[in-house]
JSON list of C-alpha atoms in Angstrom, two decimals:
[
{"chain": "S", "resi": 21, "resn": "MET", "atom": "CA", "xyz": [5.72, -8.15, 28.73]},
{"chain": "S", "resi": 22, "resn": "SER", "atom": "CA", "xyz": [3.04, -8.28, 25.90]},
{"chain": "S", "resi": 23, "resn": "PHE", "atom": "CA", "xyz": [-0.19, -6.69, 26.06]},
{"chain": "S", "resi": 24, "resn": "LYS", "atom": "CA", "xyz": [-1.57, -10.15, 26.36]},
{"chain": "S", "resi": 25, "resn": "LYS", "atom": "CA", "xyz": [0.21, -10.82, 29.44]},
{"chain": "S", "resi": 26, "resn": "LEU", "atom": "CA", "xyz": [-1.22, -7.52, 31.05]},
{"chain": "S", "resi": 27, "resn": "LEU", "atom": "CA", "xyz": [-4.97, -8.27, 29.87]},
{"chain": "S", "resi": 28, "resn": "PRO", "atom": "CA", "xyz": [-5.84, -10.39, 32.75]},
{"chain": "S", "resi": 29, "resn": "GLN", "atom": "CA", "xyz": [-4.69, -8.00, 35.32]},
{"chain": "S", "resi": 30, "resn": "ALA", "atom": "CA", "xyz": [-6.24, -5.25, 33.44]},
{"chain": "S", "resi": 31, "resn": "THR", "atom": "CA", "xyz": [-9.64, -7.10, 33.07]},
{"chain": "S", "resi": 32, "resn": "LEU", "atom": "CA", "xyz": [-9.85, -7.74, 36.97]},
{"chain": "S", "resi": 33, "resn": "LEU", "atom": "CA", "xyz": [-8.82, -4.02, 37.35]},
{"chain": "S", "resi": 34, "resn": "LEU", "atom": "CA", "xyz": [-11.46, -2.62, 35.04]},
{"chain": "S", "resi": 35, "resn": "SER", "atom": "CA", "xyz": [-14.06, -4.90, 36.79]},
{"chain": "S", "resi": 36, "resn": "LEU", "atom": "CA", "xyz": [-13.28, -3.31, 40.31]},
{"chain": "S", "resi": 37, "resn": "MET", "atom": "CA", "xyz": [-13.31, 0.32, 38.97]},
{"chain": "S", "resi": 38, "resn": "PRO", "atom": "CA", "xyz": [-15.18, 2.61, 36.56]},
{"chain": "S", "resi": 39, "resn": "LEU", "atom": "CA", "xyz": [-13.98, 2.88, 33.41]},
{"chain": "S", "resi": 40, "resn": "THR", "atom": "CA", "xyz": [-12.72, 6.45, 34.03]},
{"chain": "S", "resi": 41, "resn": "ALA", "atom": "CA", "xyz": [-9.27, 8.00, 33.31]},
{"chain": "S", "resi": 42, "resn": "ALA", "atom": "CA", "xyz": [-9.53, 9.95, 36.58]},
{"chain": "S", "resi": 43, "resn": "ALA", "atom": "CA", "xyz": [-9.85, 6.52, 38.21]},
{"chain": "S", "resi": 44, "resn": "ALA", "atom": "CA", "xyz": [-6.61, 5.25, 36.70]},
{"chain": "S", "resi": 45, "resn": "GLY", "atom": "CA", "xyz": [-4.70, 8.32, 36.44]},
{"chain": "S", "resi": 46, "resn": "ALA", "atom": "CA", "xyz": [-3.45, 10.18, 33.24]},
{"chain": "S", "resi": 47, "resn": "LEU", "atom": "CA", "xyz": [-1.11, 8.38, 31.06]},
{"chain": "S", "resi": 48, "resn": "ARG", "atom": "CA", "xyz": [2.24, 10.20, 30.60]},
{"chain": "S", "resi": 49, "resn": "VAL", "atom": "CA", "xyz": [2.73, 10.25, 26.61]},
{"chain": "S", "resi": 50, "resn": "GLY", "atom": "CA", "xyz": [6.24, 11.35, 25.36]},
{"chain": "S", "resi": 51, "resn": "GLY", "atom": "CA", "xyz": [8.88, 10.90, 22.56]},
{"chain": "S", "resi": 52, "resn": "PHE", "atom": "CA", "xyz": [10.71, 12.67, 19.97]},
{"chain": "S", "resi": 53, "resn": "VAL", "atom": "CA", "xyz": [10.02, 14.82, 17.19]},
{"chain": "S", "resi": 54, "resn": "VAL", "atom": "CA", "xyz": [8.60, 13.70, 13.95]},
{"chain": "S", "resi": 55, "resn": "ALA", "atom": "CA", "xyz": [7.21, 16.64, 12.22]},
{"chain": "S", "resi": 56, "resn": "PRO", "atom": "CA", "xyz": [4.27, 17.51, 12.04]},
{"chain": "S", "resi": 57, "resn": "ILE", "atom": "CA", "xyz": [3.10, 14.37, 13.68]},
{"chain": "S", "resi": 58, "resn": "VAL", "atom": "CA", "xyz": [4.87, 15.06, 16.82]},
{"chain": "S", "resi": 59, "resn": "LEU", "atom": "CA", "xyz": [6.20, 18.68, 17.20]},
{"chain": "S", "resi": 60, "resn": "GLY", "atom": "CA", "xyz": [7.86, 20.15, 20.55]},
{"chain": "S", "resi": 61, "resn": "ASN", "atom": "CA", "xyz": [11.10, 20.86, 22.19]},
{"chain": "S", "resi": 62, "resn": "ALA", "atom": "CA", "xyz": [12.80, 20.07, 25.68]},
{"chain": "S", "resi": 63, "resn": "GLY", "atom": "CA", "xyz": [10.88, 23.06, 27.21]},
{"chain": "S", "resi": 64, "resn": "ALA", "atom": "CA", "xyz": [7.42, 22.61, 26.43]},
{"chain": "S", "resi": 65, "resn": "PRO", "atom": "CA", "xyz": [4.76, 19.89, 26.21]},
{"chain": "S", "resi": 66, "resn": "LEU", "atom": "CA", "xyz": [4.52, 17.69, 22.81]},
{"chain": "S", "resi": 67, "resn": "HIS", "atom": "CA", "xyz": [2.00, 19.19, 20.18]},
{"chain": "S", "resi": 68, "resn": "GLY", "atom": "CA", "xyz": [1.47, 18.74, 16.71]},
{"chain": "S", "resi": 69, "resn": "ALA", "atom": "CA", "xyz": [-1.07, 16.57, 14.54]},
{"chain": "S", "resi": 70, "resn": "LEU", "atom": "CA", "xyz": [-0.93, 13.60, 16.70]},
{"chain": "S", "resi": 71, "resn": "ARG", "atom": "CA", "xyz": [-1.96, 15.15, 19.71]},
{"chain": "S", "resi": 72, "resn": "ASP", "atom": "CA", "xyz": [-4.76, 17.34, 18.15]},
{"chain": "S", "resi": 73, "resn": "TYR", "atom": "CA", "xyz": [-5.97, 13.75, 16.87]},
{"chain": "S", "resi": 74, "resn": "LEU", "atom": "CA", "xyz": [-5.63, 12.23, 20.16]},
{"chain": "S", "resi": 75, "resn": "GLU", "atom": "CA", "xyz": [-7.26, 14.95, 22.00]},
{"chain": "S", "resi": 76, "resn": "GLN", "atom": "CA", "xyz": [-10.21, 14.96, 19.56]},
{"chain": "S", "resi": 77, "resn": "GLU", "atom": "CA", "xyz": [-10.93, 11.09, 19.50]},
{"chain": "S", "resi": 78, "resn": "VAL", "atom": "CA", "xyz": [-9.28, 9.66, 22.76]},
{"chain": "S", "resi": 79, "resn": "VAL", "atom": "CA", "xyz": [-9.27, 12.21, 25.34]},
{"chain": "S", "resi": 80, "resn": "ALA", "atom": "CA", "xyz": [-12.54, 13.18, 24.54]},
{"chain": "S", "resi": 81, "resn": "ARG", "atom": "CA", "xyz": [-13.93, 9.59, 25.29]},
{"chain": "S", "resi": 82, "resn": "GLY", "atom": "CA", "xyz": [-12.55, 9.59, 28.79]},
{"chain": "S", "resi": 83, "resn": "VAL", "atom": "CA", "xyz": [-8.92, 8.60, 28.28]},
{"chain": "S", "resi": 84, "resn": "ALA", "atom": "CA", "xyz": [-6.70, 11.35, 30.29]},
{"chain": "S", "resi": 85, "resn": "LEU", "atom": "CA", "xyz": [-3.19, 11.92, 28.69]},
{"chain": "S", "resi": 86, "resn": "GLU", "atom": "CA", "xyz": [-0.41, 14.05, 30.21]},
{"chain": "S", "resi": 87, "resn": "TRP", "atom": "CA", "xyz": [1.71, 15.61, 27.50]},
{"chain": "S", "resi": 88, "resn": "THR", "atom": "CA", "xyz": [5.69, 15.61, 28.52]},
{"chain": "S", "resi": 89, "resn": "PRO", "atom": "CA", "xyz": [8.52, 17.58, 26.68]},
{"chain": "S", "resi": 90, "resn": "ALA", "atom": "CA", "xyz": [10.38, 16.29, 23.56]},
{"chain": "S", "resi": 91, "resn": "THR", "atom": "CA", "xyz": [13.37, 14.37, 24.14]},
{"chain": "S", "resi": 92, "resn": "SER", "atom": "CA", "xyz": [15.87, 12.64, 21.89]},
{"chain": "S", "resi": 93, "resn": "LEU", "atom": "CA", "xyz": [15.16, 8.95, 20.83]},
{"chain": "S", "resi": 94, "resn": "PRO", "atom": "CA", "xyz": [17.67, 7.32, 23.23]},
{"chain": "S", "resi": 95, "resn": "ARG", "atom": "CA", "xyz": [16.17, 9.48, 26.12]},
{"chain": "S", "resi": 96, "resn": "ALA", "atom": "CA", "xyz": [12.57, 8.42, 25.23]},
{"chain": "S", "resi": 97, "resn": "ILE", "atom": "CA", "xyz": [13.40, 4.92, 25.13]},
{"chain": "S", "resi": 98, "resn": "GLU", "atom": "CA", "xyz": [14.96, 5.06, 28.80]},
{"chain": "S", "resi": 99, "resn": "ASN", "atom": "CA", "xyz": [12.00, 6.81, 29.81]},
{"chain": "S", "resi": 100, "resn": "LEU", "atom": "CA", "xyz": [9.78, 4.24, 28.85]},
{"chain": "S", "resi": 101, "resn": "LYS", "atom": "CA", "xyz": [12.07, 1.50, 30.44]},
{"chain": "S", "resi": 102, "resn": "SER", "atom": "CA", "xyz": [12.11, 3.20, 33.73]},
{"chain": "S", "resi": 103, "resn": "GLY", "atom": "CA", "xyz": [8.30, 4.22, 33.49]},
{"chain": "S", "resi": 104, "resn": "ALA", "atom": "CA", "xyz": [8.92, 8.00, 33.31]},
{"chain": "S", "resi": 105, "resn": "ILE", "atom": "CA", "xyz": [6.65, 7.85, 30.48]},
{"chain": "S", "resi": 106, "resn": "ASP", "atom": "CA", "xyz": [3.99, 5.46, 30.09]},
{"chain": "S", "resi": 107, "resn": "ILE", "atom": "CA", "xyz": [3.63, 5.81, 26.17]},
{"chain": "S", "resi": 108, "resn": "LEU", "atom": "CA", "xyz": [5.90, 6.24, 23.48]},
{"chain": "S", "resi": 109, "resn": "LEU", "atom": "CA", "xyz": [4.11, 7.95, 20.76]},
{"chain": "S", "resi": 110, "resn": "VAL", "atom": "CA", "xyz": [6.06, 7.23, 17.38]},
{"chain": "S", "resi": 111, "resn": "THR", "atom": "CA", "xyz": [7.99, 4.24, 16.54]},
{"chain": "S", "resi": 112, "resn": "SER", "atom": "CA", "xyz": [8.35, 2.01, 13.63]},
{"chain": "S", "resi": 113, "resn": "GLU", "atom": "CA", "xyz": [10.96, -0.12, 15.38]},
{"chain": "S", "resi": 114, "resn": "ARG", "atom": "CA", "xyz": [9.91, -2.87, 17.41]},
{"chain": "S", "resi": 115, "resn": "TYR", "atom": "CA", "xyz": [10.99, -2.58, 21.14]},
{"chain": "S", "resi": 116, "resn": "ASP", "atom": "CA", "xyz": [8.83, -5.68, 22.80]},
{"chain": "S", "resi": 117, "resn": "HIS", "atom": "CA", "xyz": [12.15, -7.63, 23.09]},
{"chain": "S", "resi": 118, "resn": "LEU", "atom": "CA", "xyz": [13.13, -5.31, 25.94]},
{"chain": "S", "resi": 119, "resn": "PRO", "atom": "CA", "xyz": [11.37, -6.74, 29.32]},
{"chain": "S", "resi": 120, "resn": "GLU", "atom": "CA", "xyz": [10.22, -3.28, 30.37]},
{"chain": "S", "resi": 121, "resn": "VAL", "atom": "CA", "xyz": [8.64, -2.44, 26.87]},
{"chain": "S", "resi": 122, "resn": "ALA", "atom": "CA", "xyz": [5.68, -3.54, 25.07]},
{"chain": "S", "resi": 123, "resn": "MET", "atom": "CA", "xyz": [3.99, -2.68, 21.70]},
{"chain": "S", "resi": 124, "resn": "PHE", "atom": "CA", "xyz": [0.20, -2.13, 20.86]},
{"chain": "S", "resi": 125, "resn": "ASN", "atom": "CA", "xyz": [-0.75, -4.59, 17.93]},
{"chain": "S", "resi": 126, "resn": "TRP", "atom": "CA", "xyz": [-2.29, -1.82, 15.82]},
{"chain": "S", "resi": 127, "resn": "SER", "atom": "CA", "xyz": [-0.39, 0.97, 13.82]},
{"chain": "S", "resi": 128, "resn": "TYR", "atom": "CA", "xyz": [-1.85, 4.50, 12.89]},
{"chain": "S", "resi": 129, "resn": "LEU", "atom": "CA", "xyz": [0.01, 5.30, 9.87]},
{"chain": "S", "resi": 130, "resn": "ARG", "atom": "CA", "xyz": [1.67, 3.69, 6.94]},
{"chain": "S", "resi": 131, "resn": "THR", "atom": "CA", "xyz": [4.46, 5.74, 5.21]},
{"chain": "S", "resi": 132, "resn": "GLN", "atom": "CA", "xyz": [7.13, 5.01, 2.51]},
{"chain": "S", "resi": 133, "resn": "PRO", "atom": "CA", "xyz": [10.82, 5.99, 3.00]},
{"chain": "S", "resi": 134, "resn": "HIS", "atom": "CA", "xyz": [12.09, 9.03, 1.35]},
{"chain": "S", "resi": 135, "resn": "LEU", "atom": "CA", "xyz": [15.54, 10.89, 0.85]},
{"chain": "S", "resi": 136, "resn": "ALA", "atom": "CA", "xyz": [15.28, 14.65, 1.12]},
{"chain": "S", "resi": 137, "resn": "ALA", "atom": "CA", "xyz": [18.10, 16.03, -1.14]},
{"chain": "S", "resi": 138, "resn": "ARG", "atom": "CA", "xyz": [18.78, 19.63, -2.33]},
{"chain": "S", "resi": 139, "resn": "SER", "atom": "CA", "xyz": [17.08, 20.74, -5.54]},
{"chain": "S", "resi": 140, "resn": "ASP", "atom": "CA", "xyz": [20.62, 21.15, -6.90]},
{"chain": "S", "resi": 141, "resn": "ALA", "atom": "CA", "xyz": [21.88, 17.64, -6.03]},
{"chain": "S", "resi": 142, "resn": "PRO", "atom": "CA", "xyz": [22.79, 15.37, -9.24]},
{"chain": "S", "resi": 143, "resn": "LEU", "atom": "CA", "xyz": [20.83, 12.35, -7.84]},
{"chain": "S", "resi": 144, "resn": "GLN", "atom": "CA", "xyz": [17.29, 12.36, -9.71]},
{"chain": "S", "resi": 145, "resn": "ALA", "atom": "CA", "xyz": [16.01, 9.07, -8.73]},
{"chain": "S", "resi": 146, "resn": "VAL", "atom": "CA", "xyz": [16.51, 6.10, -6.77]},
{"chain": "S", "resi": 147, "resn": "GLN", "atom": "CA", "xyz": [15.92, 2.88, -8.50]},
{"chain": "S", "resi": 148, "resn": "SER", "atom": "CA", "xyz": [18.58, 0.76, -6.45]},
{"chain": "S", "resi": 149, "resn": "LEU", "atom": "CA", "xyz": [19.56, 1.50, -2.75]},
{"chain": "S", "resi": 150, "resn": "GLN", "atom": "CA", "xyz": [23.12, 0.90, -3.92]},
{"chain": "S", "resi": 151, "resn": "GLN", "atom": "CA", "xyz": [23.12, 4.22, -5.49]},
{"chain": "S", "resi": 152, "resn": "LEU", "atom": "CA", "xyz": [23.39, 5.63, -1.81]},
{"chain": "S", "resi": 153, "resn": "ALA", "atom": "CA", "xyz": [26.64, 4.08, -1.33]},
{"chain": "S", "resi": 154, "resn": "GLY", "atom": "CA", "xyz": [29.22, 6.63, 0.12]},
{"chain": "S", "resi": 155, "resn": "MET", "atom": "CA", "xyz": [26.77, 9.27, 0.45]},
{"chain": "S", "resi": 156, "resn": "GLU", "atom": "CA", "xyz": [26.46, 11.53, 3.59]},
{"chain": "S", "resi": 157, "resn": "ILE", "atom": "CA", "xyz": [22.99, 10.87, 4.91]},
{"chain": "S", "resi": 158, "resn": "GLY", "atom": "CA", "xyz": [21.46, 12.45, 8.17]},
{"chain": "S", "resi": 159, "resn": "TRP", "atom": "CA", "xyz": [19.17, 10.48, 10.49]},
{"chain": "S", "resi": 160, "resn": "VAL", "atom": "CA", "xyz": [17.98, 10.18, 13.88]},
{"chain": "S", "resi": 161, "resn": "GLY", "atom": "CA", "xyz": [20.31, 8.93, 16.44]},
{"chain": "S", "resi": 162, "resn": "GLY", "atom": "CA", "xyz": [19.70, 5.63, 18.44]},
{"chain": "S", "resi": 163, "resn": "THR", "atom": "CA", "xyz": [17.96, 3.49, 16.07]},
{"chain": "S", "resi": 164, "resn": "THR", "atom": "CA", "xyz": [18.49, 0.77, 13.92]},
{"chain": "S", "resi": 165, "resn": "VAL", "atom": "CA", "xyz": [19.20, 1.52, 10.48]},
{"chain": "S", "resi": 166, "resn": "PRO", "atom": "CA", "xyz": [16.39, -0.50, 8.52]},
{"chain": "S", "resi": 167, "resn": "ALA", "atom": "CA", "xyz": [17.45, -3.83, 7.20]},
{"chain": "S", "resi": 168, "resn": "PRO", "atom": "CA", "xyz": [17.74, -2.97, 3.39]},
{"chain": "S", "resi": 169, "resn": "LEU", "atom": "CA", "xyz": [19.92, -0.06, 3.83]},
{"chain": "S", "resi": 170, "resn": "GLN", "atom": "CA", "xyz": [22.32, -2.25, 6.46]},
{"chain": "S", "resi": 171, "resn": "SER", "atom": "CA", "xyz": [24.45, -3.76, 3.68]},
{"chain": "S", "resi": 172, "resn": "VAL", "atom": "CA", "xyz": [24.79, -0.45, 1.66]},
{"chain": "S", "resi": 173, "resn": "PRO", "atom": "CA", "xyz": [28.09, 1.68, 2.92]},
{"chain": "S", "resi": 174, "resn": "ILE", "atom": "CA", "xyz": [26.34, 4.85, 3.52]},
{"chain": "S", "resi": 175, "resn": "GLN", "atom": "CA", "xyz": [28.21, 7.56, 5.86]},
{"chain": "S", "resi": 176, "resn": "TRP", "atom": "CA", "xyz": [25.38, 7.94, 8.29]},
{"chain": "S", "resi": 177, "resn": "LYS", "atom": "CA", "xyz": [25.35, 11.32, 10.32]},
{"chain": "S", "resi": 178, "resn": "PHE", "atom": "CA", "xyz": [23.28, 10.55, 13.26]},
{"chain": "S", "resi": 179, "resn": "LEU", "atom": "CA", "xyz": [21.56, 13.20, 15.73]},
{"chain": "S", "resi": 180, "resn": "SER", "atom": "CA", "xyz": [20.64, 12.30, 18.93]},
{"chain": "S", "resi": 181, "resn": "VAL", "atom": "CA", "xyz": [18.75, 15.57, 19.83]},
{"chain": "S", "resi": 182, "resn": "PRO", "atom": "CA", "xyz": [15.02, 16.35, 20.17]},
{"chain": "S", "resi": 183, "resn": "ASP", "atom": "CA", "xyz": [15.11, 18.73, 17.12]},
{"chain": "S", "resi": 184, "resn": "TRP", "atom": "CA", "xyz": [16.98, 16.14, 14.78]},
{"chain": "S", "resi": 185, "resn": "GLN", "atom": "CA", "xyz": [14.85, 16.69, 11.90]},
{"chain": "S", "resi": 186, "resn": "SER", "atom": "CA", "xyz": [15.24, 20.64, 11.99]},
{"chain": "S", "resi": 187, "resn": "MET", "atom": "CA", "xyz": [18.94, 20.35, 12.54]},
{"chain": "S", "resi": 188, "resn": "ASN", "atom": "CA", "xyz": [19.72, 17.66, 9.48]},
{"chain": "S", "resi": 189, "resn": "MET", "atom": "CA", "xyz": [17.60, 19.79, 7.23]},
{"chain": "S", "resi": 190, "resn": "ARG", "atom": "CA", "xyz": [19.80, 22.90, 8.16]},
{"chain": "S", "resi": 191, "resn": "LYS", "atom": "CA", "xyz": [22.77, 20.93, 7.57]},
{"chain": "S", "resi": 192, "resn": "LEU", "atom": "CA", "xyz": [21.49, 19.80, 4.28]},
{"chain": "S", "resi": 193, "resn": "LYS", "atom": "CA", "xyz": [20.80, 23.82, 3.36]},
{"chain": "S", "resi": 194, "resn": "ALA", "atom": "CA", "xyz": [24.19, 24.28, 4.35]},
{"chain": "S", "resi": 195, "resn": "GLY", "atom": "CA", "xyz": [25.70, 21.44, 2.20]},
{"chain": "S", "resi": 196, "resn": "ARG", "atom": "CA", "xyz": [27.25, 19.93, 5.18]},
{"chain": "S", "resi": 197, "resn": "ILE", "atom": "CA", "xyz": [25.19, 16.64, 4.25]},
{"chain": "S", "resi": 198, "resn": "GLN", "atom": "CA", "xyz": [24.22, 15.14, 0.88]},
{"chain": "S", "resi": 199, "resn": "ALA", "atom": "CA", "xyz": [20.53, 14.11, 1.93]},
{"chain": "S", "resi": 200, "resn": "VAL", "atom": "CA", "xyz": [18.52, 13.28, 5.20]},
{"chain": "S", "resi": 201, "resn": "PHE", "atom": "CA", "xyz": [16.47, 10.15, 5.52]},
{"chain": "S", "resi": 202, "resn": "PHE", "atom": "CA", "xyz": [13.05, 10.06, 6.40]},
{"chain": "S", "resi": 203, "resn": "GLU", "atom": "CA", "xyz": [10.72, 7.18, 6.93]},
{"chain": "S", "resi": 204, "resn": "ASN", "atom": "CA", "xyz": [7.75, 9.41, 5.75]},
{"chain": "S", "resi": 205, "resn": "SER", "atom": "CA", "xyz": [7.32, 12.41, 3.14]},
{"chain": "S", "resi": 206, "resn": "TYR", "atom": "CA", "xyz": [5.36, 14.58, 5.48]},
{"chain": "S", "resi": 207, "resn": "SER", "atom": "CA", "xyz": [8.24, 15.44, 7.76]},
{"chain": "S", "resi": 208, "resn": "PRO", "atom": "CA", "xyz": [10.84, 16.63, 4.99]},
{"chain": "S", "resi": 209, "resn": "ARG", "atom": "CA", "xyz": [7.76, 18.73, 3.11]},
{"chain": "S", "resi": 210, "resn": "TYR", "atom": "CA", "xyz": [6.91, 20.09, 6.49]},
{"chain": "S", "resi": 211, "resn": "PHE", "atom": "CA", "xyz": [10.58, 21.27, 7.37]},
{"chain": "S", "resi": 212, "resn": "ALA", "atom": "CA", "xyz": [11.48, 22.38, 3.68]},
{"chain": "S", "resi": 213, "resn": "ALA", "atom": "CA", "xyz": [8.86, 25.06, 4.29]},
{"chain": "S", "resi": 214, "resn": "SER", "atom": "CA", "xyz": [9.27, 25.80, 7.69]},
{"chain": "S", "resi": 215, "resn": "GLU", "atom": "CA", "xyz": [13.33, 25.84, 7.32]},
{"chain": "S", "resi": 216, "resn": "HIS", "atom": "CA", "xyz": [12.95, 27.23, 3.64]},
{"chain": "S", "resi": 217, "resn": "VAL", "atom": "CA", "xyz": [15.24, 24.54, 2.05]},
{"chain": "S", "resi": 218, "resn": "ASP", "atom": "CA", "xyz": [14.54, 24.17, -1.72]},
{"chain": "S", "resi": 219, "resn": "ILE", "atom": "CA", "xyz": [14.51, 20.20, -1.77]},
{"chain": "S", "resi": 220, "resn": "LYS", "atom": "CA", "xyz": [13.50, 17.28, -4.12]},
{"chain": "S", "resi": 221, "resn": "LEU", "atom": "CA", "xyz": [12.01, 14.26, -2.39]},
{"chain": "S", "resi": 222, "resn": "LEU", "atom": "CA", "xyz": [13.20, 11.01, -3.69]},
{"chain": "S", "resi": 223, "resn": "LYS", "atom": "CA", "xyz": [11.17, 7.90, -3.15]},
{"chain": "S", "resi": 224, "resn": "LEU", "atom": "CA", "xyz": [13.27, 4.89, -2.02]},
{"chain": "S", "resi": 225, "resn": "PRO", "atom": "CA", "xyz": [12.63, 1.30, -3.21]},
{"chain": "S", "resi": 226, "resn": "MET", "atom": "CA", "xyz": [11.72, 0.07, 0.28]},
{"chain": "S", "resi": 227, "resn": "ALA", "atom": "CA", "xyz": [8.70, -1.50, 2.16]},
{"chain": "S", "resi": 228, "resn": "GLU", "atom": "CA", "xyz": [6.45, 0.73, 3.78]},
{"chain": "S", "resi": 229, "resn": "ARG", "atom": "CA", "xyz": [7.01, 1.61, 7.47]},
{"chain": "S", "resi": 230, "resn": "HIS", "atom": "CA", "xyz": [4.39, 1.20, 10.09]},
{"chain": "S", "resi": 231, "resn": "PHE", "atom": "CA", "xyz": [4.16, 4.05, 12.79]},
{"chain": "S", "resi": 232, "resn": "THR", "atom": "CA", "xyz": [2.93, 2.64, 16.11]},
{"chain": "S", "resi": 233, "resn": "MET", "atom": "CA", "xyz": [3.25, 3.33, 19.66]},
{"chain": "S", "resi": 234, "resn": "ALA", "atom": "CA", "xyz": [4.97, 1.35, 22.40]},
{"chain": "S", "resi": 235, "resn": "TYR", "atom": "CA", "xyz": [3.92, 1.44, 26.37]},
{"chain": "S", "resi": 236, "resn": "SER", "atom": "CA", "xyz": [5.89, 0.75, 29.44]},
{"chain": "S", "resi": 237, "resn": "ALA", "atom": "CA", "xyz": [5.30, -2.59, 31.25]},
{"chain": "S", "resi": 238, "resn": "LYS", "atom": "CA", "xyz": [5.28, -0.34, 34.57]},
{"chain": "S", "resi": 239, "resn": "ALA", "atom": "CA", "xyz": [2.36, 1.79, 33.58]},
{"chain": "S", "resi": 240, "resn": "ASP", "atom": "CA", "xyz": [-1.23, 1.21, 34.94]},
{"chain": "S", "resi": 241, "resn": "ALA", "atom": "CA", "xyz": [-2.77, -1.90, 33.34]},
{"chain": "S", "resi": 242, "resn": "ALA", "atom": "CA", "xyz": [-6.52, -0.69, 33.44]},
{"chain": "S", "resi": 243, "resn": "ALA", "atom": "CA", "xyz": [-5.27, 2.78, 32.01]},
{"chain": "S", "resi": 244, "resn": "ILE", "atom": "CA", "xyz": [-3.27, 1.06, 29.03]},
{"chain": "S", "resi": 245, "resn": "ALA", "atom": "CA", "xyz": [-6.27, -1.29, 28.44]},
{"chain": "S", "resi": 246, "resn": "ARG", "atom": "CA", "xyz": [-8.63, 1.48, 27.98]},
{"chain": "S", "resi": 247, "resn": "PHE", "atom": "CA", "xyz": [-6.14, 3.45, 25.97]},
{"chain": "S", "resi": 248, "resn": "ASN", "atom": "CA", "xyz": [-5.66, 0.30, 23.60]},
{"chain": "S", "resi": 249, "resn": "LYS", "atom": "CA", "xyz": [-9.44, 0.07, 22.85]},
{"chain": "S", "resi": 250, "resn": "VAL", "atom": "CA", "xyz": [-10.27, 3.62, 22.51]},
{"chain": "S", "resi": 251, "resn": "ALA", "atom": "CA", "xyz": [-7.00, 4.31, 20.21]},
{"chain": "S", "resi": 252, "resn": "GLY", "atom": "CA", "xyz": [-7.23, 1.36, 18.27]},
{"chain": "S", "resi": 253, "resn": "SER", "atom": "CA", "xyz": [-10.51, 1.97, 17.15]},
{"chain": "S", "resi": 254, "resn": "ALA", "atom": "CA", "xyz": [-9.76, 5.60, 16.41]},
{"chain": "S", "resi": 255, "resn": "PHE", "atom": "CA", "xyz": [-6.86, 4.74, 14.15]},
{"chain": "S", "resi": 256, "resn": "ALA", "atom": "CA", "xyz": [-8.81, 1.83, 12.33]},
{"chain": "S", "resi": 257, "resn": "ASN", "atom": "CA", "xyz": [-9.21, 2.28, 8.69]},
{"chain": "S", "resi": 258, "resn": "GLU", "atom": "CA", "xyz": [-6.56, 4.92, 8.09]},
{"chain": "S", "resi": 259, "resn": "GLN", "atom": "CA", "xyz": [-8.35, 7.63, 9.80]},
{"chain": "S", "resi": 260, "resn": "PHE", "atom": "CA", "xyz": [-5.42, 9.48, 11.13]},
{"chain": "S", "resi": 261, "resn": "LYS", "atom": "CA", "xyz": [-3.95, 9.36, 7.54]},
{"chain": "S", "resi": 262, "resn": "ALA", "atom": "CA", "xyz": [-6.80, 11.25, 6.39]},
{"chain": "S", "resi": 263, "resn": "TYR", "atom": "CA", "xyz": [-6.72, 13.79, 9.30]},
{"chain": "S", "resi": 264, "resn": "LEU", "atom": "CA", "xyz": [-2.78, 14.06, 8.87]},
{"chain": "S", "resi": 265, "resn": "ASP", "atom": "CA", "xyz": [-3.25, 14.91, 5.15]},
{"chain": "S", "resi": 266, "resn": "GLN", "atom": "CA", "xyz": [-6.09, 17.50, 5.56]},
{"chain": "S", "resi": 267, "resn": "TYR", "atom": "CA", "xyz": [-3.50, 19.00, 8.55]},
{"chain": "S", "resi": 268, "resn": "MET", "atom": "CA", "xyz": [-0.71, 19.39, 5.88]},
{"chain": "S", "resi": 269, "resn": "ARG", "atom": "CA", "xyz": [-2.81, 21.49, 3.93]},
{"chain": "S", "resi": 270, "resn": "LYS", "atom": "CA", "xyz": [-3.64, 24.12, 6.69]}
]
């Protein structure tokens, strides 16, 4: 179900009640770790740069959000489909082919894919994706390999756990994999510092990835409409990118 399909229902509901988060109830937001955008573990609510920004720019404008603990990506999608969460905070993949899931029509961050390799790795730069053939590369389990990489015979090492990024960086440090694939440069820089891994970042010759959010078709239509309006404005003109760049300098 698309947002356009929900819009008439949302408009009717919004006309019958005040535009307050209390009227519609708090939206349950969740997902998996993409540091430092989204941080967390299975035992505590999500935090990180995106939460801080949403609290400042969206919650402060009357949209109530309930923060759930981190999960694996496959579990996050199942939670979205079942309605256990209303909004998936981070995705570059579209899920609107699923009848239980819809996508917002804005993105909040454009990123460039990178490989994180140990500083002593022989690979110095990636001019062609075919250079990655045969490499053991870590990434998140439960996702679709980006189209440009699907024809490259990479030995993918997938992890379907909430802390997949930190675990992959530890495996890289121990020499158990040759590189870690990231859709952005923020995560490897963050974990290189926190996990004390001496890395080099290799920019990949791929198109930018667009980070957006997905929502459950079972979510309250009026609350989703309110969130869409406020968040869409808050994320316009790369405002979150500027915030994230400053966040990384802390």
